[in-house]
Amino acid sequence: MPIEIVCKIKFAEEDAKPKEKEAGDEQSLLGAAQGTAAPRDLATFASTSTLHGLGRACGPGPHGLRRTLWALALLTSLAAFLYQAAGLARGYLTRPHLVAMNPAAPAPVAGFPAVTLCNINRFRHSALSDADIFHLANLTGLPPKDRDGHRAAGLRYPEPDMVDILNRTGHQLADMLKSCNFSGHHCSASNFSVVYTRYGKCYTFNADPQSSLPSRAGGMGSGLEIMLDIQQEEYLPIWRETNETSFEAGIRVQIHSQEEPPYIHQLGFGVSPGFQTFVSCQEQRLTYLPQPWGNCRAESGLREPELQGYSAYSVSACRLRCEKEAVLQRCQCRMVHMPDSLGGGSEGPCFCPTPCNLTRYGKEISMVRIPNRGSARYLARKYNRNETYIRENFLVLDVFFEALTSEAMEQRAAYGLSALLGDLGGQMGLFIGASVLTLLEILDYIYEVSWDRLKRAWRRPKTPLRTSTGGISTLGLQELKEQSPCPSRGRAEGGGASGLLPNHHHPPGPRGGLFEDFAC
């Protein structure tokens, strides 16, 4: 008859801890074998870092006075470096620049500039009609009446055409120009182009940028030489003063590039009758810096004109456009010399930045009196005038290059990014003995430690509940005999078979599994 033994085993959660610990150690070893190594501590990193002084201040070893002094020296050097670096950064952010002047080598041929000249008197008195006097009353100061004395209240005239008035009443170059010579070749009024300015009808020599005249030598006789009669007898009488009333006699001259429209009322210079005026020019090519170093206007890559009414951008063109928009906004009209383009008035103040690349002409002006006693009689006979008229009306203008050289004035950044990096590297090497690779070492160590802490925070196990469990195990007698490592106590005691079951004891050594000692 088989005997069945029922054993009831009860154990607490603490009894399972050794087994769980073993399993946990096994998993940690597996993770260490499969994952990355644990991060280095600060002492290990400091002993291998290339930052000078860090190993002596934070490396392995006992803490003492020597290590404290090294830490203070490291902190002091780091503070000095940060102070110097802040000063260098402030200096870089001010964007300093300098102007470099480079004289160019002499050129065999130089492009001659455009020369614009205007008679200071805008309207010839003899050419004004009654209607012209009526329409120009506020501009000229003449009384608005006809030659018979009729006042403005009784006068009726059609709307004026200012272009027609300027063309008819302005001084004609064919009448003013007495002689013209350019580089030893004769020239005439046909070599000048008509242009309108604040002085009315004016004339520009060498105005076409597509066919600019060259100058093959420097000095007098190699440029433009003209003799003009300013026709003072045609000057308007002054009845009252207005904003446009002129008390001078002579011409206004501006020397400029072909791409730039004349802005002669502000940029021109005066030439007086009775003198020969010499204007020695030198080409200057200016290069300015854009933002953030300067405020110049960079060239646009678009094909269409940057300013309506002009083929290229210039400060003069921008100012004329601003004037036109202001007049158009206020009175819905424009003056003759303003650009004829569509568009309304601009909002706010008009800002005209300097282009980043421009050409201007430096001038040196000198003069002598003409005519002398011998030439006065000759000129009077030649032009059928008296000597007084020659002295009061005739002038000679001589414009030439001083030499066929140009000056290049260029703005350059005085403290650029490469200089800043070089100074920062020098300060780093002087105070802390570091480089860019040293900074990468520190960043790599910070990343390593931070990433390890994040992984630990994500993988932290939950604390299990402490509960007691029970169970019942049913063993057959034959299985118990086969599996039990305990020897039979009955034989040892008396040699006979006993009706009592022997006590089962674990062999000496560590306990195995979750089953503890028990007696059946």
Coordinates of C-alpha atoms in Angstrom, one line a residue:
M1 CA 0.0 0.0 0.0
P2 CA 1.6 3.3 -1.0
I3 CA 2.1 5.8 1.6
E4 CA 1.5 9.6 0.7
I5 CA 3.2 12.2 2.8
V6 CA 1.8 15.7 2.7
C7 CA 4.1 18.5 3.8
K8 CA 3.0 22.1 4.2
I9 CA 5.8 24.6 3.7
K10 CA 5.5 28.3 4.6
F11 CA 8.1 31.0 4.0
A12 CA 8.4 34.8 4.0
E13 CA 9.6 37.1 1.1
E14 CA 12.9 37.7 2.9
D15 CA 13.7 34.1 2.3
A16 CA 13.6 34.6 -1.4
K17 CA 15.9 37.5 -1.4
P18 CA 19.2 35.6 -1.8
K19 CA 17.7 34.0 -4.9
E20 CA 16.5 37.3 -6.3
K21 CA 19.9 38.8 -5.5
E22 CA 21.6 36.1 -7.4
A23 CA 19.3 36.7 -10.4
G24 CA 19.8 40.4 -10.2
D25 CA 23.6 40.0 -10.1
E26 CA 23.3 37.8 -13.1
Q27 CA 21.2 40.4 -15.0
S28 CA 23.6 43.2 -14.1
L29 CA 26.5 41.2 -15.3
L30 CA 24.7 40.5 -18.5
G31 CA 23.9 44.2 -18.9
A32 CA 27.5 45.2 -18.3
A33 CA 28.6 42.7 -20.9
Q34 CA 26.0 43.9 -23.4
G35 CA 25.8 47.8 -22.7
T36 CA 28.3 50.6 -22.2
A37 CA 30.7 50.9 -19.2
A38 CA 29.9 53.0 -16.2
P39 CA 30.9 56.6 -16.4
R40 CA 34.2 57.8 -15.0
D41 CA 34.2 59.6 -11.7
L42 CA 35.6 63.2 -11.5
A43 CA 39.0 62.1 -10.1
T44 CA 39.6 59.7 -13.0
F45 CA 38.5 62.3 -15.6
A46 CA 40.7 65.0 -14.0
S47 CA 43.8 62.7 -14.0
T48 CA 43.4 62.1 -17.7
S49 CA 42.2 65.6 -18.8
T50 CA 44.5 67.9 -20.9
L51 CA 43.3 70.9 -18.9
H52 CA 46.3 72.2 -17.0
G53 CA 46.0 72.0 -13.2
L54 CA 42.7 70.0 -13.1
G55 CA 44.5 66.7 -12.3
R56 CA 46.3 68.3 -9.4
A57 CA 43.2 70.0 -8.1
C58 CA 40.6 67.2 -8.5
G59 CA 42.6 64.0 -9.2
P60 CA 42.9 61.0 -7.0
G61 CA 44.8 61.3 -3.7
P62 CA 44.5 62.8 -0.2
H63 CA 42.9 66.2 0.3
G64 CA 45.4 68.7 1.7
L65 CA 46.9 72.1 1.6
R66 CA 48.6 71.4 -1.7
R67 CA 45.5 70.4 -3.5
T68 CA 43.6 73.4 -2.1
L69 CA 46.3 75.8 -3.4
W70 CA 46.1 74.1 -6.9
A71 CA 42.3 74.5 -6.9
L72 CA 42.6 78.2 -6.0
A73 CA 45.2 78.7 -8.8
L74 CA 42.9 77.0 -11.3
L75 CA 39.9 79.1 -10.3
T76 CA 42.0 82.3 -10.5
S77 CA 43.3 81.5 -13.9
L78 CA 39.8 80.6 -15.1
A79 CA 38.4 83.9 -13.8
A80 CA 41.3 85.8 -15.5
F81 CA 40.6 84.1 -18.8
L82 CA 36.8 84.8 -18.7
Y83 CA 37.6 88.5 -17.9
Q84 CA 39.9 88.8 -20.9
A85 CA 37.5 86.8 -23.2
A86 CA 34.6 89.2 -22.2
G87 CA 36.7 92.2 -23.2
L88 CA 37.7 90.7 -26.5
A89 CA 34.0 89.9 -27.3
R90 CA 33.0 93.5 -26.5
G91 CA 35.6 94.8 -28.8
Y92 CA 34.5 92.5 -31.6
L93 CA 30.9 93.4 -31.2
T94 CA 31.7 97.2 -31.7
R95 CA 32.6 96.3 -35.3
P96 CA 35.6 98.6 -35.7
H97 CA 36.8 99.4 -39.2
L98 CA 39.6 101.3 -40.8
V99 CA 40.2 103.0 -44.1
A100 CA 43.0 101.8 -46.3
M101 CA 44.2 104.0 -49.2
N102 CA 46.0 102.4 -52.0
P103 CA 47.4 104.4 -54.9
A104 CA 46.8 102.6 -58.2
A105 CA 49.4 102.2 -60.9
P106 CA 49.3 104.7 -63.8
A107 CA 46.9 103.6 -66.5
P108 CA 47.5 104.2 -70.3
V109 CA 43.9 105.4 -70.7
A110 CA 41.5 106.7 -68.1
G111 CA 37.8 107.4 -68.6
F112 CA 37.0 111.1 -68.5
P113 CA 34.2 112.1 -66.1
A114 CA 31.0 113.8 -67.0
V115 CA 31.0 117.6 -66.7
T116 CA 27.7 119.4 -66.1
L117 CA 27.4 123.2 -66.3
C118 CA 24.5 125.5 -65.7
N119 CA 24.1 129.3 -66.1
I120 CA 23.2 130.7 -62.7
N121 CA 20.5 132.7 -64.4
R122 CA 17.7 130.3 -65.3
F123 CA 15.6 132.4 -67.7
R124 CA 16.6 134.9 -70.3
H125 CA 14.7 138.1 -69.8
S126 CA 14.3 138.8 -73.5
A127 CA 12.8 135.3 -74.2
L128 CA 10.0 135.6 -71.6
S129 CA 6.5 136.3 -72.9
D130 CA 3.7 137.9 -70.9
A131 CA 2.3 134.4 -70.2
D132 CA 5.7 133.2 -69.0
I133 CA 6.1 136.2 -66.6
F134 CA 2.6 135.5 -65.3
H135 CA 3.3 131.9 -64.6
L136 CA 6.8 132.4 -63.2
A137 CA 5.9 135.4 -61.0
N138 CA 6.4 133.5 -57.7
L139 CA 9.5 131.9 -59.0
T140 CA 11.3 134.9 -60.5
G141 CA 9.9 137.7 -58.4
L142 CA 8.8 139.7 -61.5
P143 CA 5.4 141.4 -61.2
P144 CA 2.6 139.3 -62.7
K145 CA 1.5 141.8 -65.4
D146 CA 2.0 142.2 -69.1
R147 CA 4.1 144.9 -70.8
D148 CA 1.1 147.2 -71.0
G149 CA 0.7 147.2 -67.2
H150 CA -2.3 145.0 -66.9
R151 CA -2.5 143.3 -63.5
A152 CA -2.9 139.6 -62.9
A153 CA -6.6 139.9 -62.1
G154 CA -7.4 140.8 -65.7
L155 CA -5.1 138.2 -67.3
R156 CA -6.2 134.8 -68.6
Y157 CA -3.5 132.4 -69.8
P158 CA -3.6 128.6 -70.5
E159 CA -1.8 126.2 -68.2
P160 CA 1.9 126.4 -68.6
D161 CA 4.2 123.8 -70.1
M162 CA 7.4 124.1 -67.9
V163 CA 9.5 122.0 -70.3
D164 CA 8.6 124.3 -73.1
I165 CA 9.3 127.4 -71.0
L166 CA 12.7 126.1 -69.9
N167 CA 13.7 125.1 -73.4
R168 CA 12.7 128.5 -74.9
T169 CA 13.8 130.8 -72.1
G170 CA 16.9 129.0 -70.9
H171 CA 20.4 130.1 -72.0
Q172 CA 21.3 128.2 -75.2
L173 CA 24.7 126.6 -75.2
A174 CA 25.2 127.4 -78.9
D175 CA 25.1 131.1 -77.9
M176 CA 27.2 130.7 -74.8
L177 CA 29.9 128.4 -76.1
K178 CA 32.7 130.4 -77.8
S179 CA 35.3 127.7 -78.0
C180 CA 35.7 124.1 -77.1
N181 CA 38.6 121.7 -77.1
F182 CA 39.0 118.2 -75.7
S183 CA 42.5 116.5 -75.7
G184 CA 43.6 118.6 -78.6
H185 CA 40.4 118.0 -80.7
H186 CA 37.8 120.5 -81.5
C187 CA 34.3 120.0 -79.9
S188 CA 31.0 121.9 -80.2
A189 CA 27.6 122.1 -78.6
S190 CA 26.6 118.9 -80.2
N191 CA 29.0 117.1 -77.8
F192 CA 26.8 118.2 -74.9
S193 CA 23.5 116.7 -73.7
V194 CA 20.6 118.7 -72.3
V195 CA 19.8 117.9 -68.7
Y196 CA 17.3 119.7 -66.3
T197 CA 18.3 120.7 -62.8
R198 CA 17.2 123.2 -60.2
Y199 CA 19.0 125.8 -62.4
G200 CA 16.8 125.0 -65.3
K201 CA 18.2 124.0 -68.6
C202 CA 21.8 122.7 -68.2
Y203 CA 24.3 120.8 -70.4
T204 CA 26.5 117.8 -69.7
F205 CA 29.7 116.9 -71.6
N206 CA 30.5 113.2 -71.9
A207 CA 27.2 112.1 -70.5
D208 CA 26.8 108.7 -72.2
P209 CA 28.2 105.8 -70.1
Q210 CA 28.2 103.5 -73.1
S211 CA 30.6 105.8 -75.1
S212 CA 32.7 107.5 -72.5
L213 CA 35.5 109.6 -73.9
P214 CA 39.0 108.5 -72.8
S215 CA 41.8 110.7 -71.5
R216 CA 45.2 109.6 -72.7
A217 CA 47.4 111.9 -70.6
G218 CA 47.4 114.0 -67.5
G219 CA 47.9 117.7 -67.1
M220 CA 46.6 120.9 -68.9
G221 CA 45.7 120.5 -72.5
S222 CA 44.7 116.9 -72.1
G223 CA 41.2 117.5 -70.8
L224 CA 38.2 119.7 -71.5
E225 CA 38.8 123.4 -72.2
I226 CA 35.9 125.7 -73.0
M227 CA 35.3 129.4 -73.2
L228 CA 31.8 130.6 -72.3
D229 CA 29.8 133.9 -72.5
I230 CA 27.4 134.0 -69.5
Q231 CA 25.3 136.7 -71.2
Q232 CA 24.7 139.0 -68.2
E233 CA 22.5 141.3 -70.3
E234 CA 19.9 138.5 -70.3
Y235 CA 19.8 138.2 -66.5
L236 CA 16.4 138.9 -64.9
P237 CA 15.9 142.1 -63.1
I238 CA 15.2 141.7 -59.4
W239 CA 11.9 143.3 -58.2
R240 CA 11.7 141.4 -55.0
E241 CA 13.6 138.6 -53.2
T242 CA 12.3 135.1 -53.4
N243 CA 13.7 131.7 -52.5
E244 CA 15.0 131.4 -56.1
T245 CA 16.4 134.9 -56.5
S246 CA 20.1 134.9 -57.4
F247 CA 22.6 137.7 -57.0
E248 CA 25.5 135.9 -58.5
A249 CA 26.9 135.9 -62.1
G250 CA 28.7 132.9 -63.6
I251 CA 28.1 129.2 -64.0
R252 CA 27.7 126.2 -61.7
V253 CA 29.8 123.1 -62.6
Q254 CA 29.7 119.6 -61.3
I255 CA 32.1 116.8 -62.1
H256 CA 30.6 113.4 -61.6
S257 CA 30.4 109.8 -63.1
Q258 CA 28.2 109.0 -66.0
E259 CA 25.9 106.7 -63.8
E260 CA 25.2 109.5 -61.4
P261 CA 22.6 112.3 -62.3
P262 CA 23.8 115.9 -61.6
Y263 CA 22.8 117.3 -58.2
I264 CA 24.4 120.6 -59.0
H265 CA 22.6 122.9 -56.6
Q266 CA 24.3 121.1 -53.7
L267 CA 27.4 119.4 -55.1
G268 CA 28.4 121.9 -57.8
F269 CA 31.0 124.7 -57.5
G270 CA 30.9 128.2 -59.0
V271 CA 33.0 129.6 -61.8
S272 CA 33.2 133.4 -62.1
P273 CA 33.5 135.5 -65.3
G274 CA 36.7 137.3 -65.8
F275 CA 38.8 134.3 -64.7
Q276 CA 40.3 131.2 -66.2
T277 CA 39.5 128.4 -63.7
F278 CA 41.7 125.3 -63.6
V279 CA 40.2 122.1 -62.1
S280 CA 42.7 119.3 -61.5
C281 CA 40.9 116.0 -61.0
Q282 CA 41.8 112.7 -59.5
E283 CA 39.6 109.6 -59.7
Q284 CA 38.8 108.0 -56.3
R285 CA 37.2 104.6 -56.0
L286 CA 35.6 104.2 -52.7
T287 CA 34.6 100.8 -51.1
Y288 CA 32.4 100.8 -48.0
L289 CA 31.4 98.0 -45.7
P290 CA 27.8 96.7 -45.4
Q291 CA 26.1 95.7 -42.2
P292 CA 27.1 95.0 -39.5
W293 CA 30.4 96.9 -40.1
G294 CA 28.9 99.9 -41.9
N295 CA 25.7 101.3 -43.5
C296 CA 26.4 101.1 -47.2
R297 CA 23.8 99.8 -49.7
A298 CA 24.8 96.5 -51.2
E299 CA 24.2 96.1 -55.0
S300 CA 21.1 94.2 -56.0
G301 CA 21.4 91.1 -58.2
L302 CA 18.2 92.0 -60.0
R303 CA 18.2 93.1 -63.6
E304 CA 15.6 95.8 -63.3
P305 CA 16.7 99.3 -62.3
E306 CA 17.0 99.8 -58.5
L307 CA 15.4 103.2 -58.7
Q308 CA 12.5 104.1 -61.0
G309 CA 13.6 106.6 -63.6
Y310 CA 17.4 105.8 -63.3
S311 CA 19.6 103.1 -64.7
A312 CA 21.7 102.7 -61.6
Y313 CA 21.5 103.6 -57.9
S314 CA 23.3 106.6 -56.6
V315 CA 22.9 109.0 -53.7
S316 CA 21.9 111.8 -56.0
A317 CA 19.3 109.7 -57.8
C318 CA 17.9 108.7 -54.4
R319 CA 17.6 112.3 -53.2
L320 CA 15.9 113.4 -56.4
R321 CA 13.4 110.6 -56.1
C322 CA 12.7 111.5 -52.5
E323 CA 12.2 115.1 -53.5
K324 CA 9.8 114.0 -56.2
E325 CA 7.8 111.8 -53.9
A326 CA 7.5 114.6 -51.3
V327 CA 6.3 117.1 -53.9
L328 CA 4.0 114.6 -55.5
Q329 CA 2.4 113.8 -52.2
R330 CA 1.9 117.4 -51.3
C331 CA 0.7 119.0 -54.6
Q332 CA 0.2 116.1 -57.0
C333 CA 2.8 117.4 -59.4
R334 CA 6.6 117.3 -60.1
M335 CA 9.3 119.7 -61.2
V336 CA 10.9 119.3 -64.5
H337 CA 14.3 118.0 -63.2
M338 CA 12.6 115.3 -61.1
P339 CA 12.4 111.7 -62.5
D340 CA 9.3 111.0 -64.6
S341 CA 8.3 107.7 -63.0
L342 CA 5.1 106.3 -61.6
G343 CA 4.6 105.7 -57.9
G344 CA 3.2 107.6 -55.0
G345 CA 4.8 109.4 -52.1
S346 CA 6.9 107.5 -49.6
E347 CA 5.9 107.2 -46.0
G348 CA 8.2 108.6 -43.3
P349 CA 11.6 110.1 -43.8
C350 CA 13.6 109.3 -46.9
F351 CA 16.9 107.5 -46.3
C352 CA 19.5 107.3 -49.0
P353 CA 22.4 105.1 -48.0
T354 CA 25.8 105.3 -49.6
P355 CA 26.4 102.6 -52.2
C356 CA 29.1 100.1 -51.2
N357 CA 31.1 100.9 -54.4
L358 CA 31.2 104.4 -56.0
T359 CA 33.5 106.6 -58.0
R360 CA 34.0 110.3 -57.2
Y361 CA 36.5 112.9 -58.4
G362 CA 38.7 114.9 -56.1
K363 CA 39.2 118.5 -57.2
E364 CA 41.9 121.1 -56.8
I365 CA 40.8 124.5 -58.2
S366 CA 42.9 127.5 -59.1
M367 CA 42.2 130.5 -61.3
V368 CA 43.8 133.5 -63.0
R369 CA 42.3 136.7 -64.4
I370 CA 41.4 137.1 -68.0
P371 CA 41.6 138.8 -70.4
N372 CA 44.9 140.6 -70.0
R373 CA 45.4 143.9 -71.7
G374 CA 46.7 142.4 -74.9
S375 CA 44.0 139.8 -75.3
A376 CA 41.1 142.1 -74.4
R377 CA 41.3 144.0 -77.7
Y378 CA 41.7 140.8 -79.7
L379 CA 38.7 139.1 -78.1
A380 CA 36.6 142.3 -78.5
R381 CA 37.3 142.4 -82.2
K382 CA 36.9 138.6 -82.6
Y383 CA 33.4 138.5 -81.0
N384 CA 32.3 142.0 -81.9
R385 CA 32.1 143.1 -78.2
N386 CA 33.8 145.8 -76.2
E387 CA 36.5 145.1 -73.7
T388 CA 34.2 145.7 -70.7
Y389 CA 31.8 143.1 -71.9
I390 CA 34.6 140.6 -72.3
R391 CA 35.8 141.2 -68.7
E392 CA 32.2 140.9 -67.3
N393 CA 30.9 137.9 -69.3
F394 CA 33.7 135.7 -70.6
L395 CA 35.3 132.9 -68.6
V396 CA 37.5 129.9 -69.4
L397 CA 37.1 126.5 -67.7
D398 CA 39.9 123.9 -68.0
V399 CA 39.1 120.4 -66.5
F400 CA 41.9 117.8 -66.7
F401 CA 43.3 114.8 -64.8
E402 CA 46.2 115.6 -62.6
A403 CA 47.7 112.2 -63.6
L404 CA 46.3 109.0 -65.0
T405 CA 46.2 107.3 -61.6
S406 CA 43.3 106.6 -59.2
E407 CA 43.1 106.3 -55.5
A408 CA 41.4 103.3 -54.0
M409 CA 40.0 104.0 -50.6
E410 CA 38.6 100.9 -48.9
Q411 CA 36.9 100.3 -45.6
R412 CA 38.2 97.2 -43.9
A413 CA 37.2 95.4 -40.8
A414 CA 39.8 96.2 -38.1
Y415 CA 39.0 93.2 -35.9
G416 CA 37.5 90.2 -37.6
L417 CA 36.5 86.8 -36.5
S418 CA 39.9 85.2 -37.2
A419 CA 41.6 87.8 -35.0
L420 CA 39.0 87.2 -32.2
L421 CA 39.6 83.4 -32.3
G422 CA 43.4 83.9 -32.3
D423 CA 43.2 86.2 -29.3
L424 CA 40.9 83.8 -27.4
G425 CA 43.2 80.9 -28.2
G426 CA 46.2 82.9 -26.8
Q427 CA 44.3 83.8 -23.6
M428 CA 43.2 80.2 -23.1
G429 CA 46.8 78.9 -23.6
L430 CA 48.2 81.6 -21.3
F431 CA 45.8 81.2 -18.3
I432 CA 44.4 77.6 -18.4
G433 CA 46.5 75.8 -21.0
A434 CA 43.4 74.7 -22.9
S435 CA 42.4 74.2 -26.5
V436 CA 39.3 73.4 -28.5
L437 CA 39.9 69.7 -27.9
T438 CA 40.1 70.3 -24.2
L439 CA 36.7 71.9 -24.3
L440 CA 35.4 68.9 -26.2
E441 CA 36.8 66.6 -23.5
I442 CA 34.9 68.5 -20.8
L443 CA 31.6 68.5 -22.8
D444 CA 32.0 64.8 -23.5
Y445 CA 32.4 64.0 -19.8
I446 CA 29.4 66.1 -18.9
Y447 CA 27.4 64.3 -21.5
E448 CA 28.6 60.9 -20.3
V449 CA 27.6 61.6 -16.7
S450 CA 24.2 63.2 -17.6
W451 CA 23.2 60.4 -19.9
D452 CA 24.1 57.7 -17.3
R453 CA 22.0 59.4 -14.6
L454 CA 19.1 59.7 -17.0
K455 CA 19.3 56.0 -17.8
R456 CA 19.4 55.1 -14.1
A457 CA 16.3 57.2 -13.5
W458 CA 14.4 55.5 -16.3
R459 CA 15.4 52.0 -15.3
R460 CA 14.9 52.2 -11.5
P461 CA 12.9 49.0 -10.4
K462 CA 9.6 49.3 -8.4
T463 CA 9.8 48.3 -4.7
P464 CA 7.9 44.9 -4.3
L465 CA 5.2 44.4 -1.6
R466 CA 6.3 42.2 1.3
T467 CA 3.8 39.3 1.5
S468 CA 3.8 35.8 2.8
T469 CA 3.0 32.9 0.6
G470 CA 2.2 29.3 1.4
G471 CA 2.0 26.1 -0.5
I472 CA 1.4 22.4 -0.2
S473 CA 3.7 19.9 -1.7
T474 CA 2.7 16.2 -2.2
L475 CA 5.4 13.7 -2.4
G476 CA 5.3 10.0 -2.9
L477 CA 7.3 7.9 -0.5
Q478 CA 9.3 6.3 -3.3
E479 CA 10.1 9.7 -4.7
L480 CA 11.0 10.9 -1.3
K481 CA 13.4 8.1 -0.8
E482 CA 15.0 8.6 -4.2
Q483 CA 15.4 12.3 -3.9
S484 CA 16.2 12.7 -0.2
P485 CA 19.9 13.1 0.5
C486 CA 19.3 12.1 4.2
P487 CA 20.6 8.7 5.3
S488 CA 18.3 6.3 7.1
R489 CA 18.5 6.8 10.8
G490 CA 16.8 3.4 11.7
R491 CA 19.9 1.4 10.6
A492 CA 22.3 3.5 12.3
E493 CA 20.4 3.2 15.6
G494 CA 19.5 -0.4 15.7
G495 CA 19.9 -2.1 12.5
G496 CA 16.2 -3.1 12.3
A497 CA 13.5 -1.6 10.3
S498 CA 11.7 1.1 12.2
G499 CA 8.1 2.2 11.7
L500 CA 9.1 5.9 12.1
L501 CA 10.2 8.0 9.2
P502 CA 13.7 9.3 9.4
N503 CA 14.4 13.0 9.8
H504 CA 15.6 14.6 6.5
H505 CA 18.5 16.9 6.9
H506 CA 20.4 19.0 4.4
P507 CA 23.9 18.1 3.8
P508 CA 26.5 20.5 5.1
G509 CA 26.9 23.6 3.0
P510 CA 24.7 26.3 1.7
R511 CA 21.0 25.8 1.5
G512 CA 19.5 25.0 -1.9
G513 CA 16.4 26.5 -3.4
L514 CA 13.5 27.9 -1.5
F515 CA 12.8 24.7 0.6
E516 CA 14.2 24.9 4.1
D517 CA 14.8 22.2 6.7
F518 CA 11.7 20.3 7.7
A519 CA 10.8 17.1 9.4
C520 CA 8.1 14.8 8.3

